[in-house]
Amino acid sequence: MTDAAPRPAHPPSRVREGLPFPLGATWDGLGVNFALFSAHATRVELCLFDADGRETERIALPEYTDEVWHGYLPDARPGQVYGYRVHGPYEPDAGHRFNPNKLLLDPYAKQIVGELTWHDALFGYVLGHKDADLSFDKRDSAPYMPKSRVIDPVFTWGHDRHPRIGWDRTVIYETHVRGYTMRHPRVPPRLRGCFSGLMVQEVVDYIRSLGVTAVELMPIHAFVDDKHLLDLGLRNYWGYNSLGYFAPHPRYMATPTVAEFKEMVAHFHEAELEVLLDVVYNHTAEGNQLGPTLSLRGIDNASYYRLADDRRHYINDTGTGNTLNLSHSRVLQLVTDSLRYWATEMRVDGFRFDLATILGREPHGFDQGGGFLDACRQDPVLSQLKLIAEPWDLGPGGYQVGGFPPGWAEWNDRFRDTARAFWRGDEGSLADFATRLTGSADLFDRRGRRPFASINFVTAHDGFTLNDLVSYEHKHNEANGEDNQDGSDHNLSWNHGVEGPTENRTIDALRRQQMRNLLATLLLAQGTPMLLAGDEFARTQLGNNNAYCQDNEITWIDWQGAVQAADLTDFVRRLITLRQHYPLLRRGRFFKGLYDEEFEIRDVSWLTPEGELMDESHWHDPQRHALGMLLDGRAQPTGLRRPGAETTLLLLANAGDEPVDFVLPALPGHQSWKQLITTGKIRRDLPRSLAGGESLPLAPHALTLMRSDHRTVRPRAGMDSPEI
């Protein structure tokens, strides 16, 4: 094979030079500019296809500028279907895997048509050959490949605007485009599972009625169904197997144009709901050295992927076979161009980054000042969005919760595990529970980061649903076809005595109460809460905690179940209303527990059931399962020295098996205590208000939130603050 400099071929007369920027296929109203980066190719052919998928023409891109191959077709129009064949050395030991027999998707394709049909011709080498991937396959893969399509991006947004919900008011609702509407009775069958189904007014109205402020969609970038799953009659339902970073997944479109996604965003924005996308820039669907050649591998394998010292093999920090090389400037450009496209052209409001530690990796390891993280921080578009990291990967030093730089929020699995352990009654979980309730300052209180940097969650798409968390002791993933070997065994779940559904009313009532406890912990804690769609009405996946391949009723939301659990949904609505009404529950600064001499109070105080301040012996008592958290509204809410005028709140939690009598604190200048919400059975025999010093009986496995208003006070002499 040759290392000679590339020699662009002479084009047909109608092909013009075009421009090396922007990358991708760009319609300008007169024709289409095609531009493709490849540093090591020797020739790039643009392949045109008709509506039936037949290849009609191959055109060599005539120019090569700054490692970008480009050309302009004045007779091309939106709707034109195309792909690339890229020539160059096939030298796997040197990291090069060019094979012009393989049709390749444009990494910048704005629309992808057709689905991948698994066939041996998709592989750059001969499957089953004694030399494995060192062999060379000459079969044409075009009949089995999806294709890229030129689009016209024009769309009338009207008066659409970004809701721009402040982080302190943000409540995230994680869901799946397909699973959310496949069984919805008000969504027409032809729209179910698509963006059009999500924009049905009854769907939007329901989401808005919960009080959430942002809808986080699981991956909607074009992705591939793994062959081994299709062989089992399954699919890659979650979509963490990206193939195109600019194109919506074809299966989620009920119409022929990408305007469908834009319409969905406009409907959510009209309802004051932000749209966040779960994105997968850490790896692609091409797998390891034995995977197919679909796009980046055949365009410039040595540039796009992180390769091992033995350049035939890939660094696999993702567990999927390959890792995208964001240390390369053009790969970094690909990802940031994709993000800006979805932010500006598609108008999404933020992103959740799968295995985000990968994105901060440089050759020496994870770096807060890595190229991608720095690029996002300084970018005038991206820096204004909500950026959320899943702060771990499978590589060395991959667990980075709390390790991302300012401007980022992070999934906090410590919150998830602690909340589960505390309400399960695990010994020694009390102190950590208090830390998680107050925003996980141990992880995030540095470099001016705020409590909202902690994305709190109890459940997510990966793992048990809330219902299953309190109904199953063990995972039940038999339907996945892996003999129940997949999925995590560390669930911190509790079935309360019976595995799975039960007709025992006592157990069922306790399970419902525990679900309310976990929901209340999530929505009343400092930080940014994320609610898994369907948890508000006790959705079940029948104990499957790794339903990534279940595109069926295991994962599709059961809206009939929503009707039957309307009381739990109303409880969630009330929790979110309380969160939004009381700023004390969503502070912009971390609690310090410091004494405020002006009011003779602390911003947060921790109380024993006897009404005493907790000390070290209390915190380290493994048998202690109850505590009170007193948040005084008169403490300084910001760094400014002006008194606050907020209500004082008291959260009481009892994770033990026995009832506890809590002595309510008697505070100077305060009136009586009133109960705002409780997870236990409402006691009709209790007075509507209780004075400080009186006792409140709290049932086993229960939580309550109380309010006490303070009387008007005057600032001390010499202060210029008005009366409050």
XYZ file of C-alpha atoms in Angstrom:
724
model
C 0.000 0.000 0.000
C 1.129 3.584 -0.569
C 1.724 6.645 1.592
C 1.880 8.923 -1.443
C 0.137 12.286 -1.333
C -3.453 12.096 -2.625
C -4.113 13.129 -6.212
C -7.671 14.389 -6.757
C -9.094 13.042 -9.995
C -10.346 15.293 -12.796
C -14.105 15.701 -12.349
C -16.891 15.524 -14.905
C -17.488 18.899 -16.483
C -20.591 19.706 -14.447
C -18.791 19.253 -11.109
C -17.243 22.381 -9.707
C -14.552 22.819 -7.093
C -16.886 23.793 -4.264
C -15.671 24.700 -0.788
C -14.060 22.764 2.082
C -16.487 24.343 4.549
C -19.043 23.575 5.867
C -18.514 19.846 6.079
C -21.362 17.660 4.889
C -23.859 18.211 2.069
C -25.081 21.815 1.989
C -27.930 23.051 -0.238
C -27.529 26.742 -1.079
C -30.589 27.210 -3.281
C -28.656 26.625 -6.505
C -26.847 23.363 -5.899
C -25.209 21.232 -3.233
C -21.684 21.490 -1.830
C -20.169 18.208 -0.648
C -17.219 18.230 1.797
C -15.649 15.289 3.651
C -12.637 15.239 5.972
C -10.064 12.486 5.519
C -6.401 13.025 6.295
C -5.181 9.711 4.881
C -7.440 9.003 1.874
C -6.038 9.003 -1.664
C -9.369 9.478 -3.462
C -13.000 10.116 -2.468
C -15.967 9.215 -4.667
C -19.424 10.674 -4.197
C -22.053 8.029 -5.016
C -25.535 9.132 -6.076
C -28.624 6.930 -5.728
C -32.153 7.077 -7.089
C -35.339 6.781 -5.039
C -35.207 2.981 -5.289
C -31.703 2.811 -3.809
C -29.929 2.058 -7.093
C -26.513 3.649 -7.531
C -26.718 5.927 -10.570
C -23.352 7.656 -10.636
C -19.945 7.911 -9.000
C -18.203 11.270 -9.028
C -14.681 11.842 -7.727
C -14.571 14.908 -5.502
C -12.232 17.197 -7.422
C -10.484 19.185 -4.702
C -8.513 18.488 -1.540
C -7.988 21.423 0.829
C -6.665 21.204 4.383
C -7.421 17.466 4.492
C -10.985 18.046 3.260
C -12.223 16.571 -0.031
C -14.865 18.726 -1.685
C -16.921 19.408 -4.787
C -20.085 21.239 -5.880
C -22.964 19.777 -7.907
C -25.140 22.524 -9.414
C -27.795 20.000 -10.482
C -28.175 18.332 -7.053
C -31.246 19.156 -4.990
C -32.730 18.411 -1.545
C -33.862 14.816 -1.493
C -30.763 13.581 -3.297
C -29.613 10.291 -1.769
C -25.859 9.753 -1.581
C -22.921 8.039 0.102
C -19.138 7.901 -0.217
C -16.490 5.421 -1.286
C -13.079 6.306 0.092
C -9.817 5.004 -1.356
C -6.603 4.633 0.580
C -4.312 2.075 2.177
C -5.780 -1.044 3.734
C -3.160 -1.547 6.439
C -4.868 -2.535 9.717
C -1.530 -2.871 11.513
C -0.931 0.820 10.757
C -4.486 1.818 11.697
C -5.767 2.248 8.110
C -8.893 0.390 6.940
C -9.835 2.007 3.630
C -11.978 -0.162 1.362
C -13.758 1.548 -1.568
C -16.033 -1.464 -1.970
C -17.857 -0.292 1.141
C -20.423 2.487 0.869
C -20.014 4.940 3.734
C -22.443 7.264 5.453
C -21.548 10.943 5.538
C -20.702 11.759 9.214
C -22.458 15.109 8.656
C -25.589 13.661 7.013
C -28.651 15.579 8.218
C -30.990 12.746 7.256
C -30.480 9.015 6.883
C -32.887 6.883 4.864
C -33.339 3.152 5.037
C -32.169 0.721 7.680
C -29.056 -1.376 7.917
C -29.474 -4.929 6.631
C -26.840 -7.145 8.210
C -24.753 -8.926 5.570
C -21.168 -10.153 5.331
C -20.502 -7.478 2.684
C -20.720 -4.781 5.378
C -17.348 -5.863 6.740
C -14.091 -4.591 5.307
C -12.536 -8.019 5.699
C -13.691 -11.532 4.797
C -15.686 -12.984 7.668
C -14.313 -16.372 8.668
C -10.990 -15.844 6.884
C -7.933 -17.297 8.607
C -6.351 -13.818 8.667
C -9.506 -12.272 10.185
C -9.500 -8.477 9.778
C -6.155 -8.526 7.966
C -7.969 -10.000 4.961
C -9.734 -7.756 2.396
C -13.348 -8.078 1.220
C -14.253 -6.892 -2.299
C -18.039 -7.221 -2.124
C -20.171 -4.097 -2.563
C -21.970 -3.145 0.653
C -24.284 -0.510 -0.899
C -27.390 -2.769 -1.180
C -27.312 -3.337 2.585
C -26.477 0.163 3.769
C -28.736 3.038 4.779
C -27.970 6.166 2.756
C -27.454 9.865 3.408
C -29.973 12.381 2.056
C -29.571 16.078 1.236
C -32.086 18.225 3.122
C -33.525 21.702 2.817
C -33.221 23.110 6.358
C -35.863 25.811 5.893
C -38.457 25.842 8.676
C -40.814 28.524 9.947
C -40.272 28.820 13.688
C -42.693 31.707 14.119
C -42.528 33.114 17.637
C -40.713 30.119 19.102
C -38.167 30.895 21.795
C -36.074 28.916 24.244
C -37.861 28.742 27.628
C -34.498 29.279 29.391
C -35.626 27.829 32.715
C -33.140 28.640 35.481
C -31.190 25.715 36.898
C -32.728 26.300 40.317
C -36.229 25.739 38.909
C -35.335 22.844 36.616
C -37.033 19.470 37.059
C -36.003 16.921 34.404
C -38.286 14.193 33.025
C -36.353 11.384 31.308
C -38.256 9.460 28.657
C -38.026 7.573 25.363
C -39.562 8.829 22.110
C -40.928 5.433 21.123
C -41.820 3.939 24.478
C -43.689 6.989 25.723
C -46.388 6.955 23.050
C -46.633 3.385 21.713
C -49.553 2.585 24.039
C -51.001 6.064 24.467
C -54.748 5.962 23.714
C -54.898 9.566 22.451
C -52.031 9.205 19.981
C -53.113 8.033 16.497
C -51.562 4.646 15.660
C -49.551 6.013 12.708
C -47.878 8.582 14.986
C -47.061 6.286 17.897
C -43.382 5.891 18.629
C -42.488 9.012 16.633
C -41.715 12.666 17.241
C -45.209 13.428 15.935
C -46.674 11.302 18.702
C -44.877 13.309 21.375
C -46.328 16.562 20.074
C -49.945 15.389 20.370
C -51.557 18.004 22.593
C -52.792 15.558 25.237
C -49.250 14.235 25.635
C -47.719 17.693 25.977
C -50.467 18.798 28.369
C -49.919 15.796 30.615
C -46.170 16.347 30.845
C -46.709 20.015 31.593
C -49.316 19.185 34.254
C -46.704 17.310 36.282
C -44.777 20.529 36.857
C -41.556 19.275 35.258
C -39.657 21.852 33.210
C -37.479 19.799 30.853
C -38.016 16.638 28.815
C -34.818 14.611 28.367
C -35.098 12.285 25.386
C -33.031 9.121 25.259
C -30.827 8.921 22.135
C -32.547 10.141 18.987
C -29.446 10.273 16.767
C -29.517 7.625 14.033
C -28.318 4.314 15.459
C -27.932 0.638 14.556
C -29.667 -2.488 15.813
C -26.972 -4.986 16.830
C -26.961 -8.163 14.740
C -26.975 -10.504 17.738
C -30.098 -8.766 19.033
C -31.921 -9.068 15.721
C -31.004 -12.754 15.644
C -32.803 -13.095 19.000
C -35.842 -11.175 17.782
C -34.808 -8.128 19.831
C -33.697 -4.565 19.038
C -31.387 -1.902 20.387
C -34.278 -0.060 22.010
C -32.272 2.460 24.037
C -30.259 3.637 21.041
C -26.760 3.899 22.556
C -25.187 2.698 19.295
C -24.784 5.858 17.230
C -24.269 5.892 13.489
C -24.995 9.540 12.619
C -24.615 12.569 14.882
C -26.692 15.001 12.804
C -29.598 12.831 11.665
C -32.713 11.883 13.655
C -33.255 8.142 13.882
C -35.456 7.149 10.894
C -37.680 4.910 13.015
C -38.799 7.932 15.050
C -40.110 9.848 12.040
C -43.693 9.578 10.839
C -43.057 12.088 8.035
C -40.390 12.231 5.297
C -38.569 15.353 6.563
C -36.598 16.345 9.659
C -38.993 19.250 10.143
C -40.999 16.784 12.234
C -38.411 17.024 15.006
C -38.485 20.820 14.837
C -42.267 20.824 15.145
C -42.016 18.679 18.256
C -39.523 21.101 19.820
C -41.788 24.043 18.984
C -44.739 22.345 20.716
C -42.697 21.714 23.850
C -41.371 25.266 23.887
C -44.892 26.621 23.541
C -45.721 24.696 26.734
C -42.640 26.220 28.453
C -40.867 22.866 28.409
C -37.199 22.596 27.538
C -35.930 19.746 25.341
C -32.708 17.969 26.340
C -31.062 15.249 24.265
C -29.179 12.241 25.584
C -26.195 12.053 23.217
C -23.562 9.370 22.595
C -20.293 10.877 21.379
C -18.036 8.383 23.141
C -18.232 5.554 20.570
C -19.942 4.504 17.350
C -21.758 1.433 16.049
C -18.666 0.175 14.186
C -17.347 -1.783 17.180
C -13.815 -3.174 17.475
C -11.444 -4.379 14.747
C -13.919 -7.140 13.869
C -16.830 -4.749 13.420
C -18.443 -3.509 10.192
C -17.236 -0.629 8.020
C -20.138 1.820 7.909
C -18.735 5.345 8.139
C -15.804 6.685 10.182
C -13.765 3.471 9.987
C -13.709 3.613 6.206
C -13.294 7.395 5.996
C -10.241 7.744 8.242
C -9.949 5.111 10.951
C -6.601 6.380 12.247
C -7.988 9.874 12.877
C -11.469 9.157 14.217
C -10.717 6.440 16.793
C -8.351 6.067 19.720
C -6.019 3.248 18.726
C -3.848 1.094 20.954
C -0.056 0.921 20.663
C -0.749 -2.003 18.361
C -2.720 0.147 15.921
C -4.700 -2.795 14.631
C -6.685 -2.639 17.874
C -8.823 -0.004 19.557
C -8.734 1.528 23.011
C -12.005 0.395 24.570
C -12.817 2.750 27.463
C -16.519 2.488 26.575
C -17.030 -1.277 26.708
C -18.446 -1.183 23.173
C -15.281 -1.959 21.214
C -14.113 1.509 20.195
C -13.611 5.015 21.594
C -13.971 8.228 19.625
C -10.737 10.247 19.495
C -11.683 13.714 20.681
C -8.016 14.629 20.973
C -8.030 15.026 17.171
C -9.098 18.511 16.077
C -11.384 17.280 13.288
C -13.107 14.763 15.550
C -13.571 17.485 18.145
C -15.018 19.622 15.356
C -17.425 16.839 14.379
C -18.831 16.650 17.902
C -19.045 20.387 18.535
C -20.532 20.994 15.071
C -23.158 18.370 15.868
C -23.983 19.997 19.196
C -24.272 23.448 17.652
C -26.467 22.050 14.876
C -28.956 20.600 17.355
C -28.814 23.762 19.466
C -29.263 26.280 16.657
C -30.967 24.524 13.752
C -33.086 22.163 15.889
C -33.310 24.521 18.909
C -32.798 22.015 21.686
C -31.966 23.427 25.107
C -29.257 21.135 26.385
C -27.580 17.747 26.347
C -26.893 14.817 28.624
C -23.608 13.174 27.595
C -23.391 9.400 27.839
C -20.104 8.171 29.389
C -18.929 11.774 29.460
C -15.578 10.997 31.086
C -14.555 9.802 27.609
C -15.110 13.313 26.292
C -12.679 14.738 28.822
C -9.968 12.177 28.122
C -6.647 13.117 26.593
C -3.851 10.583 25.932
C -2.729 10.962 29.567
C -6.220 10.415 31.018
C -9.216 12.487 32.162
C -8.467 16.217 32.265
C -10.798 18.991 33.483
C -8.999 21.178 30.963
C -9.346 18.707 28.117
C -10.038 20.010 24.642
C -13.715 19.120 24.482
C -14.531 20.504 27.933
C -12.639 23.717 27.169
C -14.364 24.000 23.793
C -17.800 23.800 25.366
C -16.938 26.267 28.106
C -15.785 29.011 25.725
C -18.295 28.404 22.923
C -20.870 31.254 22.784
C -23.644 28.784 21.893
C -22.806 25.661 23.880
C -21.817 27.480 27.069
C -25.360 28.854 27.353
C -27.010 25.430 27.239
C -27.672 22.898 29.961
C -24.712 20.498 29.806
C -25.055 17.320 31.874
C -22.360 14.681 32.209
C -22.707 11.024 32.993
C -19.365 11.260 34.815
C -17.950 7.778 34.399
C -16.600 5.345 31.819
C -14.830 1.964 31.914
C -11.286 3.252 31.502
C -8.613 3.938 34.146
C -9.741 6.710 36.491
C -13.111 6.666 34.801
C -15.257 7.522 37.842
C -15.317 11.332 37.940
C -18.440 12.336 39.900
C -17.745 15.883 41.072
C -14.698 16.098 38.825
C -16.123 18.098 35.921
C -15.356 21.808 35.545
C -17.686 24.780 36.169
C -20.536 25.054 33.697
C -21.362 21.356 33.899
C -23.969 19.445 35.876
C -23.432 15.734 36.592
C -25.484 12.641 37.216
C -25.010 11.880 40.913
C -25.167 8.134 41.464
C -24.168 8.710 45.094
C -27.568 10.349 45.608
C -29.299 7.353 44.009
C -27.483 4.759 46.086
C -27.769 6.641 49.366
C -31.486 7.344 49.004
C -32.132 3.683 48.237
C -29.975 2.452 51.117
C -31.499 4.837 53.657
C -35.102 3.954 52.899
C -34.212 0.265 52.763
C -33.097 0.678 56.358
C -29.388 0.017 55.818
C -27.291 0.656 58.895
C -24.879 3.576 58.863
C -26.552 5.461 56.001
C -27.860 8.422 58.010
C -24.912 10.804 57.640
C -24.565 10.241 53.914
C -28.320 10.711 53.516
C -28.026 14.160 55.095
C -25.180 15.047 52.736
C -27.204 14.050 49.683
C -30.285 15.960 50.897
C -28.272 19.164 50.994
C -26.804 19.031 47.496
C -23.724 16.782 47.919
C -21.369 19.609 48.854
C -18.618 17.045 49.395
C -18.637 16.444 45.639
C -19.665 19.751 44.080
C -18.841 22.651 46.424
C -15.709 23.825 44.632
C -14.769 26.384 41.977
C -18.018 28.288 42.471
C -20.219 25.388 41.434
C -23.753 25.428 42.812
C -26.023 22.733 44.269
C -27.828 22.404 40.947
C -24.646 20.838 39.524
C -25.841 17.629 41.209
C -28.391 15.875 38.996
C -30.233 13.864 41.619
C -32.017 10.696 40.609
C -33.347 7.576 42.287
C -34.093 5.712 39.063
C -33.164 6.164 35.409
C -33.571 4.246 32.163
C -30.682 1.996 33.245
C -31.865 -0.097 36.199
C -35.101 -0.806 38.018
C -38.113 1.451 37.704
C -39.360 2.920 40.985
C -42.063 0.271 41.280
C -39.610 -2.544 40.617
C -37.130 -1.075 43.103
C -39.599 -1.733 45.934
C -40.988 -4.978 44.453
C -37.961 -7.061 43.459
C -34.959 -8.239 45.421
C -33.211 -9.480 42.279
C -33.104 -8.610 38.579
C -35.254 -10.620 36.166
C -33.685 -10.122 32.732
C -34.504 -13.505 31.238
C -36.228 -11.878 28.246
C -32.872 -10.412 27.157
C -31.593 -13.799 26.056
C -28.444 -13.771 28.216
C -29.568 -16.189 30.950
C -30.078 -13.260 33.339
C -26.316 -12.598 33.338
C -26.645 -9.013 32.075
C -27.559 -5.972 34.140
C -26.316 -4.887 37.544
C -26.639 -7.029 40.653
C -26.073 -3.991 42.893
C -29.592 -2.573 42.999
C -30.106 -1.708 46.690
C -33.690 -2.832 46.195
C -36.143 -4.382 48.669
C -39.163 -6.499 47.789
C -40.736 -6.113 51.266
C -41.222 -9.832 51.635
C -42.562 -10.991 48.273
C -40.766 -11.070 44.922
C -42.807 -9.233 42.296
C -46.535 -8.453 42.255
C -48.567 -9.381 45.317
C -52.152 -9.355 46.494
C -51.014 -8.824 50.073
C -52.503 -5.430 50.900
C -50.105 -4.734 53.750
C -47.048 -5.276 51.560
C -48.583 -3.347 48.696
C -49.367 -0.392 50.979
C -45.798 -0.350 52.307
C -44.410 -0.471 48.775
C -46.555 2.520 47.824
C -45.348 4.371 50.887
C -41.724 3.620 50.036
C -42.247 4.932 46.518
C -43.592 8.151 48.026
C -40.547 8.317 50.327
C -38.136 8.024 47.430
C -40.048 10.541 45.313
C -40.185 13.003 48.204
C -36.454 12.591 48.846
C -35.765 13.272 45.173
C -37.990 16.321 44.824
C -37.335 17.974 48.192
C -33.534 17.654 48.146
C -31.143 20.395 47.060
C -29.828 19.910 43.541
C -31.572 19.247 40.222
C -34.079 16.376 40.324
C -34.524 13.955 37.423
C -37.701 11.877 37.333
C -37.955 8.740 35.204
C -41.100 8.825 33.059
C -43.755 6.489 34.388
C -42.424 6.440 37.941
C -45.109 8.966 38.787
C -47.666 6.194 38.338
C -45.619 3.152 39.381
C -44.664 1.785 35.973
C -43.115 -1.686 36.003
C -40.678 -3.515 33.717
C -41.409 -6.819 35.474
C -38.064 -6.745 37.249
C -35.943 -6.192 34.131
C -33.160 -3.795 35.110
C -31.418 -3.755 31.718
C -34.233 -3.404 29.200
C -31.996 -1.920 26.484
C -33.159 -4.492 23.940
C -36.875 -4.661 24.780
C -38.856 -2.698 22.201
C -42.174 -4.032 23.442
C -44.633 -3.801 26.324
C -41.856 -4.376 28.864
C -40.601 -0.853 28.146
C -43.593 0.854 26.542
C -45.411 2.966 29.104
C -48.731 1.502 30.219
C -51.135 4.435 30.235
C -53.912 2.299 31.684
C -51.668 1.896 34.708
C -51.471 5.672 34.900
C -55.220 5.834 35.461
C -55.045 3.255 38.226
C -52.266 5.104 40.087
C -53.574 8.653 39.739
C -53.088 9.250 43.477
C -49.318 8.751 43.144
C -49.240 11.107 40.159
C -51.064 13.758 42.189
C -48.503 13.262 44.972
C -45.678 13.980 42.506
C -47.473 17.095 41.269
C -47.785 18.359 44.813
C -44.114 17.707 45.563
C -43.021 19.656 42.490
C -45.406 22.482 43.391
C -43.874 22.674 46.863
C -40.379 22.675 45.391
C -41.178 25.563 43.091
C -43.081 27.509 45.768
C -40.393 27.400 48.471
C -36.972 28.708 47.349
C -35.471 27.068 50.446
C -35.857 23.735 48.645
C -33.782 24.869 45.644
C -31.149 27.220 47.002
C -28.423 28.635 44.799
C -25.756 28.169 47.482
C -24.652 25.264 49.579
C -25.646 25.089 53.227
C -22.775 25.720 55.584
C -24.432 25.168 58.960
C -22.736 28.327 60.197
C -24.206 30.443 62.951
C -25.902 33.675 61.832
C -25.380 36.198 64.622
C -27.958 38.628 63.256
C -30.815 36.171 63.657
C -29.152 33.757 66.075
C -29.851 30.853 63.718
C -28.164 28.457 61.275
C -29.146 27.967 57.638
C -29.447 24.233 58.316
C -29.681 22.362 61.610
C -29.867 18.620 62.132
C -32.148 17.401 64.884
C -32.700 14.167 66.753
C -36.262 13.019 67.386
C -35.817 14.444 70.904
C -35.363 17.913 69.399
C -31.624 18.106 70.150
C -28.878 19.125 67.754
C -27.208 16.022 66.381
C -23.618 15.410 67.453
C -20.911 13.010 66.307
C -22.255 10.162 68.395
C -25.639 10.484 66.709
C -24.160 10.563 63.208
C -22.069 7.465 63.802
C -24.777 5.408 65.488
C -25.506 2.620 62.935
C -28.878 1.898 64.551
C -30.177 5.437 64.052
C -32.638 5.727 61.175
C -34.434 9.023 61.879
C -33.485 12.677 61.694
C -34.894 16.151 61.272
C -33.553 18.797 58.876
C -34.409 22.373 59.869
C -34.043 24.991 57.137
C -34.416 28.511 58.496
C -35.603 31.012 55.934
C -34.052 33.942 57.750
C -30.512 32.726 57.101
C -28.607 34.460 54.329
C -29.795 32.995 50.988
C -26.908 34.601 49.055
C -23.539 36.105 49.725
C -25.159 39.514 50.163
C -25.673 40.662 53.738
C -29.391 41.243 53.651
C -31.946 39.308 55.691
C -34.207 36.794 54.032
C -37.968 36.668 54.453
C -38.738 33.060 53.723
C -40.715 30.487 55.583
C -38.812 28.052 57.767
C -39.161 24.388 56.810
C -38.670 21.187 58.764
C -38.201 17.841 57.035
C -38.578 14.763 59.234
C -37.591 11.288 58.036
C -37.989 7.904 59.720
C -36.597 4.925 57.812
C -36.881 2.603 60.784
C -39.365 -0.171 61.489
C -40.863 1.563 64.542
C -42.802 4.843 64.896
C -40.899 7.840 66.218
C -42.197 10.854 68.158
C -40.442 13.997 66.934
C -40.256 16.967 69.288
C -40.877 20.012 67.126
C -38.349 22.822 67.628
C -39.459 25.979 69.424
C -37.898 28.889 67.554
C -37.819 32.548 68.687
C -40.287 34.623 66.732
C -41.998 31.614 65.177
C -45.612 30.601 65.121
C -46.955 27.045 65.012
C -45.878 24.196 62.730
C -48.166 23.047 59.917
C -47.787 19.888 57.855
C -47.330 20.481 54.123
C -47.042 16.883 52.918
C -46.470 13.414 54.306
C -45.686 10.045 52.773
C -47.420 8.117 55.540
C -51.070 7.675 56.287
C -52.719 11.011 57.091
C -53.650 11.207 60.761
C -57.102 12.759 61.083
C -56.778 12.890 64.864
C -53.842 15.335 64.794
C -54.499 19.070 65.087
C -53.918 21.157 61.960
C -51.024 22.946 63.658
C -48.620 22.107 66.453
C -46.610 24.424 68.677
C -42.874 24.214 69.177
C -42.092 21.725 71.933
C -45.034 19.485 71.044
C -44.480 16.013 69.592
C -45.422 14.779 66.150
C -45.767 10.993 65.791
C -44.086 9.803 62.588
C -44.918 6.324 61.336
C -42.272 3.772 60.314
C -40.891 4.307 56.816
C -42.326 7.799 56.487
C -41.330 11.369 55.724
C -43.076 14.651 56.376
C -42.416 18.295 55.485
C -43.610 21.059 57.821
C -43.725 24.836 57.669
C -43.483 27.528 60.313
C -43.851 31.217 59.520
C -41.848 33.720 61.536
C -43.171 36.957 62.940
C -42.124 40.315 61.520
C -38.744 41.481 62.775
C -36.772 44.678 62.324
C -33.163 44.871 61.218
C -30.675 46.026 63.737
C -29.895 49.720 64.000
C -27.579 51.044 61.348
C -28.736 48.660 58.623
C -30.387 50.141 55.555
C -32.608 47.126 54.827
C -36.373 47.691 54.905
C -38.617 46.031 57.463
C -39.575 42.433 56.801
